CSV table of C-alpha atoms in Angstrom, one decimal:
chain,number,residue,atom,x,y,z
A,1,MET,CA,103.6,-19.6,112.1
A,2,THR,CA,106.9,-19.9,110.4
A,3,THR,CA,109.3,-17.2,109.4
A,4,LEU,CA,111.5,-17.5,106.3
A,5,THR,CA,115.0,-16.2,106.9
A,6,THR,CA,117.7,-15.7,104.3
A,7,SER,CA,121.4,-15.4,105.0
A,8,SER,CA,123.0,-12.3,103.6
A,9,PRO,CA,126.2,-12.7,101.6
A,10,ALA,CA,129.4,-12.3,103.5
A,11,ARG,CA,130.9,-8.9,103.3
A,12,PHE,CA,134.5,-8.6,102.1
A,13,GLY,CA,135.5,-7.1,105.5
A,14,ASP,CA,134.2,-10.2,107.2
A,15,LEU,CA,136.3,-12.4,104.9
A,16,ILE,CA,139.4,-10.3,105.7
A,17,ALA,CA,138.7,-10.7,109.4
A,18,ALA,CA,138.2,-14.5,109.0
A,19,GLU,CA,141.5,-14.9,107.1
A,20,TRP,CA,143.4,-12.8,109.6
A,21,ILE,CA,142.1,-15.1,112.4
A,22,LYS,CA,143.3,-18.1,110.5
A,23,THR,CA,146.7,-16.6,109.9
A,24,ARG,CA,147.4,-15.4,113.4
A,25,SER,CA,146.2,-18.6,114.9
A,26,LEU,CA,149.1,-20.6,113.3
A,27,ARG,CA,152.0,-20.3,115.7
A,28,SER,CA,154.3,-22.2,113.3
A,29,THR,CA,153.9,-19.3,110.7
A,30,TRP,CA,155.1,-16.7,113.2
A,31,TRP,CA,158.0,-18.8,114.3
A,32,THR,CA,159.0,-19.4,110.7
A,33,ILE,CA,158.7,-15.7,110.0
A,34,ALA,CA,160.8,-14.7,113.1
A,35,LEU,CA,163.6,-17.1,112.2
A,36,ALA,CA,163.6,-15.9,108.6
A,37,VAL,CA,163.8,-12.2,109.8
A,38,LEU,CA,166.7,-13.1,112.1
A,39,PHE,CA,168.5,-15.0,109.3
A,40,VAL,CA,168.3,-12.2,106.8
A,41,ILE,CA,169.4,-9.5,109.2
A,42,GLY,CA,172.2,-11.8,110.4
A,43,SER,CA,173.3,-12.3,106.7
A,44,ALA,CA,173.5,-8.5,106.3
A,45,ALA,CA,175.7,-8.3,109.4
A,46,VAL,CA,178.0,-11.1,108.2
A,47,ALA,CA,178.3,-9.5,104.7
A,48,ALA,CA,179.0,-6.1,106.3
A,49,LEU,CA,181.6,-7.6,108.7
A,50,ALA,CA,183.4,-9.2,105.7
A,51,ASP,CA,183.8,-5.8,104.0
A,52,TYR,CA,184.6,-4.2,107.3
A,53,ARG,CA,187.7,-6.4,107.6
A,54,ASN,CA,188.7,-5.7,104.0
A,55,LEU,CA,188.4,-1.9,104.2
A,56,ALA,CA,191.4,0.2,105.1
A,57,ALA,CA,191.4,1.3,108.7
A,58,ALA,CA,191.2,5.0,107.7
A,59,GLY,CA,188.2,4.4,105.5
A,60,PRO,CA,187.5,6.4,102.3
A,61,PRO,CA,189.2,9.8,101.9
A,62,ALA,CA,187.4,12.6,103.7
A,63,HIS,CA,186.8,14.5,100.4
A,64,ARG,CA,184.9,11.5,98.8
A,65,PRO,CA,181.6,10.2,100.2
A,66,ALA,CA,181.3,6.5,100.8
A,67,ASP,CA,179.9,4.2,98.1
A,68,PHE,CA,176.6,2.4,98.9
A,69,LEU,CA,177.3,-1.3,99.0
A,70,PRO,CA,173.9,-2.8,98.2
A,71,PHE,CA,174.7,-6.4,98.6
A,72,ASP,CA,176.0,-5.8,102.1
A,73,ALA,CA,172.8,-4.1,103.1
A,74,PHE,CA,170.7,-6.7,101.1
A,75,PRO,CA,172.8,-9.8,100.8
A,76,GLU,CA,171.8,-12.4,98.2
A,77,PRO,CA,171.9,-15.5,100.5
A,78,GLY,CA,169.6,-13.9,103.0
A,79,TYR,CA,167.1,-12.7,100.4
A,80,LEU,CA,167.0,-15.9,98.5
A,81,THR,CA,166.1,-17.6,101.8
A,82,LEU,CA,163.4,-15.0,102.4
A,83,MET,CA,162.0,-15.8,98.9
A,84,LEU,CA,161.9,-19.5,99.8
A,85,VAL,CA,160.2,-18.9,103.1
A,86,ALA,CA,157.7,-16.4,101.8
A,87,GLY,CA,156.7,-18.5,98.9
A,88,GLY,CA,156.3,-21.6,101.1
A,89,VAL,CA,154.2,-19.8,103.8
A,90,GLY,CA,152.1,-18.2,101.1
A,91,ALA,CA,151.4,-21.7,99.6
A,92,ILE,CA,150.6,-23.1,103.1
A,93,THR,CA,147.9,-20.4,103.5
A,94,VAL,CA,145.9,-22.3,100.9
A,95,VAL,CA,147.3,-25.8,100.9
A,96,SER,CA,146.6,-26.3,104.7
A,97,GLU,CA,142.9,-25.8,104.1
A,98,TYR,CA,142.8,-28.3,101.3
A,99,SER,CA,144.6,-30.9,103.4
A,100,SER,CA,142.3,-30.4,106.4
A,101,GLY,CA,139.1,-30.1,104.3
A,102,LEU,CA,138.4,-26.6,105.8
A,103,ILE,CA,138.3,-25.3,102.2
A,104,ARG,CA,134.9,-27.1,101.7
A,105,THR,CA,133.4,-25.4,104.7
A,106,THR,CA,134.7,-22.1,103.6
A,107,THR,CA,133.3,-22.4,100.1
A,108,VAL,CA,129.9,-23.6,101.4
A,109,ALA,CA,129.8,-20.6,103.7
A,110,VAL,CA,131.0,-18.2,100.9
A,111,PRO,CA,129.9,-19.4,97.5
A,112,ALA,CA,131.8,-16.5,95.9
A,113,ARG,CA,135.1,-18.4,95.9
A,114,GLY,CA,136.9,-15.7,94.1
A,115,GLN,CA,136.3,-13.4,97.0
A,116,VAL,CA,137.8,-15.9,99.4
A,117,VAL,CA,141.0,-16.0,97.3
A,118,VAL,CA,141.2,-12.2,97.1
A,119,ALA,CA,140.7,-12.0,100.9
A,120,LYS,CA,143.5,-14.5,101.4
A,121,ALA,CA,145.7,-12.6,99.0
A,122,THR,CA,145.0,-9.3,100.8
A,123,VAL,CA,145.9,-10.6,104.2
A,124,THR,CA,149.0,-12.4,102.9
A,125,ALA,CA,150.1,-9.3,101.1
A,126,ALA,CA,149.6,-7.1,104.2
A,127,VAL,CA,151.4,-9.5,106.5
A,128,TRP,CA,154.4,-10.0,104.2
A,129,THR,CA,154.7,-6.3,103.3
A,130,VAL,CA,155.1,-5.6,107.0
A,131,VAL,CA,157.6,-8.5,107.3
A,132,GLY,CA,159.5,-7.4,104.2
A,133,THR,CA,159.7,-3.8,105.4
A,134,ALA,CA,161.0,-4.8,108.8
A,135,VAL,CA,163.6,-7.1,107.2
A,136,ALA,CA,164.8,-4.6,104.6
A,137,THR,CA,165.0,-1.8,107.1
A,138,GLY,CA,166.7,-3.9,109.8
A,139,SER,CA,169.3,-5.4,107.4
A,140,PHE,CA,170.1,-1.9,106.0
A,141,LEU,CA,170.5,-0.3,109.4
A,142,VAL,CA,172.5,-3.2,110.8
A,143,SER,CA,174.9,-3.3,107.8
A,144,GLN,CA,175.4,0.5,107.8
A,145,ALA,CA,176.0,0.6,111.5
A,146,ILE,CA,178.8,-1.9,111.1
A,147,LEU,CA,180.3,-0.2,108.0
A,148,ASP,CA,180.3,3.1,109.9
A,149,GLY,CA,183.2,1.7,111.9
A,150,ARG,CA,185.2,2.1,108.7
A,151,HIS,CA,183.5,5.3,107.7
A,152,ALA,CA,181.8,3.4,104.8
A,153,GLY,CA,178.2,3.5,106.0
A,154,VAL,CA,175.7,5.6,104.1
A,155,PRO,CA,172.4,7.3,105.2
A,156,ILE,CA,169.0,6.2,103.9
A,157,THR,CA,169.0,9.3,101.7
A,158,HIS,CA,172.0,8.2,99.8
A,159,PRO,CA,171.5,7.7,96.0
A,160,GLY,CA,170.3,4.2,95.2
A,161,VAL,CA,169.3,3.3,98.8
A,162,ALA,CA,165.6,4.1,98.5
A,163,ARG,CA,165.0,1.9,95.4
A,164,ALA,CA,167.0,-1.0,96.9
A,165,LEU,CA,165.1,-0.7,100.2
A,166,VAL,CA,161.7,-0.7,98.5
A,167,VAL,CA,162.4,-3.5,96.2
A,168,SER,CA,163.8,-5.7,98.9
A,169,ALA,CA,160.8,-5.0,101.2
A,170,LEU,CA,158.4,-5.9,98.4
A,171,LEU,CA,160.2,-9.1,97.6
A,172,ALA,CA,158.5,-10.9,100.4
A,173,PRO,CA,154.9,-10.2,99.4
A,174,VAL,CA,155.6,-10.8,95.7
A,175,CYS,CA,156.9,-14.3,96.5
A,176,ALA,CA,154.2,-15.0,99.1
A,177,LEU,CA,151.4,-14.2,96.6
A,178,THR,CA,153.1,-16.3,94.0
A,179,GLY,CA,153.2,-19.2,96.4
A,180,LEU,CA,149.5,-18.6,97.3
A,181,GLY,CA,148.6,-18.8,93.6
A,182,LEU,CA,150.6,-22.0,93.2
A,183,GLY,CA,148.8,-23.5,96.2
A,184,VAL,CA,145.4,-22.9,94.6
A,185,LEU,CA,146.6,-24.5,91.4
A,186,ILE,CA,148.3,-27.6,92.8
A,187,ARG,CA,146.5,-28.1,96.2
A,188,HIS,CA,149.1,-30.6,97.5
A,189,GLY,CA,151.6,-29.5,100.1
A,190,ALA,CA,154.9,-31.2,99.0
A,191,ALA,CA,154.3,-30.6,95.3
A,192,THR,CA,153.4,-26.9,95.9
A,193,MET,CA,156.4,-26.3,98.0
A,194,ALA,CA,158.7,-27.9,95.5
A,195,THR,CA,157.2,-26.0,92.6
A,196,SER,CA,157.4,-22.7,94.5
A,197,ALA,CA,161.1,-23.3,95.3
A,198,PHE,CA,161.9,-24.4,91.7
A,199,THR,CA,160.0,-21.5,90.1
A,200,LEU,CA,161.3,-18.7,92.3
A,201,LEU,CA,164.9,-19.9,92.8
A,202,MET,CA,166.1,-22.6,90.5
A,203,LEU,CA,164.3,-21.9,87.2
A,204,PRO,CA,166.2,-18.6,86.6
A,205,THR,CA,169.5,-20.4,86.7
A,206,VAL,CA,168.5,-22.5,83.7
A,207,PHE,CA,168.5,-19.4,81.5
A,208,SER,CA,171.8,-17.5,80.9
A,209,GLN,CA,172.1,-13.9,80.0
A,210,THR,CA,174.6,-14.5,77.1
A,211,LYS,CA,171.9,-15.1,74.5
A,212,ARG,CA,169.1,-12.7,73.8
A,213,TRP,CA,166.2,-15.2,74.0
A,214,SER,CA,167.6,-16.8,77.1
A,215,ALA,CA,168.3,-13.5,78.7
A,216,ASP,CA,164.7,-12.3,78.0
A,217,VAL,CA,163.3,-15.4,79.9
A,218,ASN,CA,165.8,-14.9,82.7
A,219,HIS,CA,164.7,-11.2,83.1
A,220,LEU,CA,161.1,-12.4,83.5
A,221,MET,CA,162.0,-14.0,86.8
A,222,VAL,CA,161.5,-12.4,90.2
A,223,VAL,CA,165.0,-13.0,91.5
A,224,SER,CA,166.5,-11.4,88.4
A,225,ALA,CA,164.3,-8.4,88.7
A,226,TRP,CA,165.2,-8.0,92.4
A,227,HIS,CA,168.9,-8.3,91.6
A,228,ARG,CA,168.7,-5.7,88.8
A,229,LEU,CA,166.8,-3.2,91.0
A,230,VAL,CA,169.0,-3.6,94.0
A,231,GLN,CA,172.3,-2.8,92.2
A,232,ASN,CA,173.0,0.9,92.0
A,233,TRP,CA,175.4,0.9,89.0
A,234,ALA,CA,174.6,0.8,85.3
A,235,PRO,CA,175.2,-2.4,83.3
A,236,ASP,CA,178.6,-2.6,81.6
A,237,PRO,CA,178.0,-2.1,77.9
A,238,ASP,CA,181.1,-4.2,77.1
A,239,ALA,CA,180.0,-7.1,79.2
A,240,PRO,CA,179.2,-10.3,77.1
A,241,MET,CA,175.6,-10.5,78.4
A,242,PHE,CA,172.2,-8.8,78.1
A,243,SER,CA,171.1,-6.8,81.1
A,244,ALA,CA,167.5,-6.2,82.2
A,245,THR,CA,166.1,-2.7,82.3
A,246,VAL,CA,164.8,-0.9,85.4
A,247,PRO,CA,161.3,-0.3,84.1
A,248,GLY,CA,161.1,-3.9,82.9
A,249,SER,CA,162.2,-5.2,86.3
A,250,TRP,CA,159.5,-3.2,88.0
A,251,ALA,CA,156.9,-4.6,85.6
A,252,VAL,CA,158.0,-8.2,86.5
A,253,TYR,CA,157.5,-7.3,90.1
A,254,ALA,CA,154.0,-6.3,89.4
A,255,LEU,CA,153.0,-9.0,87.0
A,256,TRP,CA,154.0,-12.0,89.1
A,257,PRO,CA,151.7,-11.5,92.1
A,258,LEU,CA,148.8,-10.0,89.9
A,259,THR,CA,149.0,-13.0,87.5
A,260,ALA,CA,149.2,-15.5,90.4
A,261,VAL,CA,146.1,-14.2,92.2
A,262,ALA,CA,144.1,-13.7,88.9
A,263,VAL,CA,144.8,-17.3,87.8
A,264,ALA,CA,143.9,-18.6,91.3
A,265,VAL,CA,140.6,-16.7,91.3
A,266,LEU,CA,139.8,-18.1,87.8
A,267,VAL,CA,140.7,-21.7,88.7
A,268,ILE,CA,139.0,-21.9,92.0
A,269,GLY,CA,135.7,-20.8,90.4
A,270,LYS,CA,135.9,-23.4,87.7
A,271,ARG,CA,136.6,-26.6,89.5
A,272,ASP,CA,135.4,-28.6,92.6
A,273,VAL,CA,137.2,-28.1,95.8
């Protein structure tokens, strides 16, 4: 007597668990993240120390509260590096499986390939949101502790801090999901890493903000959106350039990861692995 058995489709929770096991088993990923965290927080310390030396010994007058210095708390060099690392690690999440051939095993076990991509994106977003939050909080606290020596530090409740903190924390998952989407599209390690770095960091520099059409393209870039949302002052109306809007910059933050994941789901279901 024989018994016919059928395998049930994998539950989404099982896919999440499998992707988490893959992620946590890669020691190089955690070393890379740890070094990136230290570098970004160290950049904040260096930026704050530079202003510490430039501030008057007495600090701001007692009757006037200190101004929030956003690019001391969230220095551009550190966060550009974070973008590069997050985009690269996000891409490796997918590319490593293509290079090893594991993606074929995965798609045979789970024919619903789109669910696999969504599971990868969910784990990637969760990991990098935690990392981004830790980096943003750490760099803010370290910078303000240093600036307090000149009575120039501000609390987290200071106007402009909350938005800069949130947008800096979300920068990591936005770039990681963008890298993941590029990994599905390109499937080759070096090409994906180069494309991720070019798209996130170098492409925005091609478009200036002095002409309307060029500024519009520039404002569609993640780094431009981050820069606009971190700064806590209004654009100068007399400046010879076009400035992005705050709502438009938030929209850019949402559209990049959503579009990257949606295109990845569509592509992986249409072609052979």
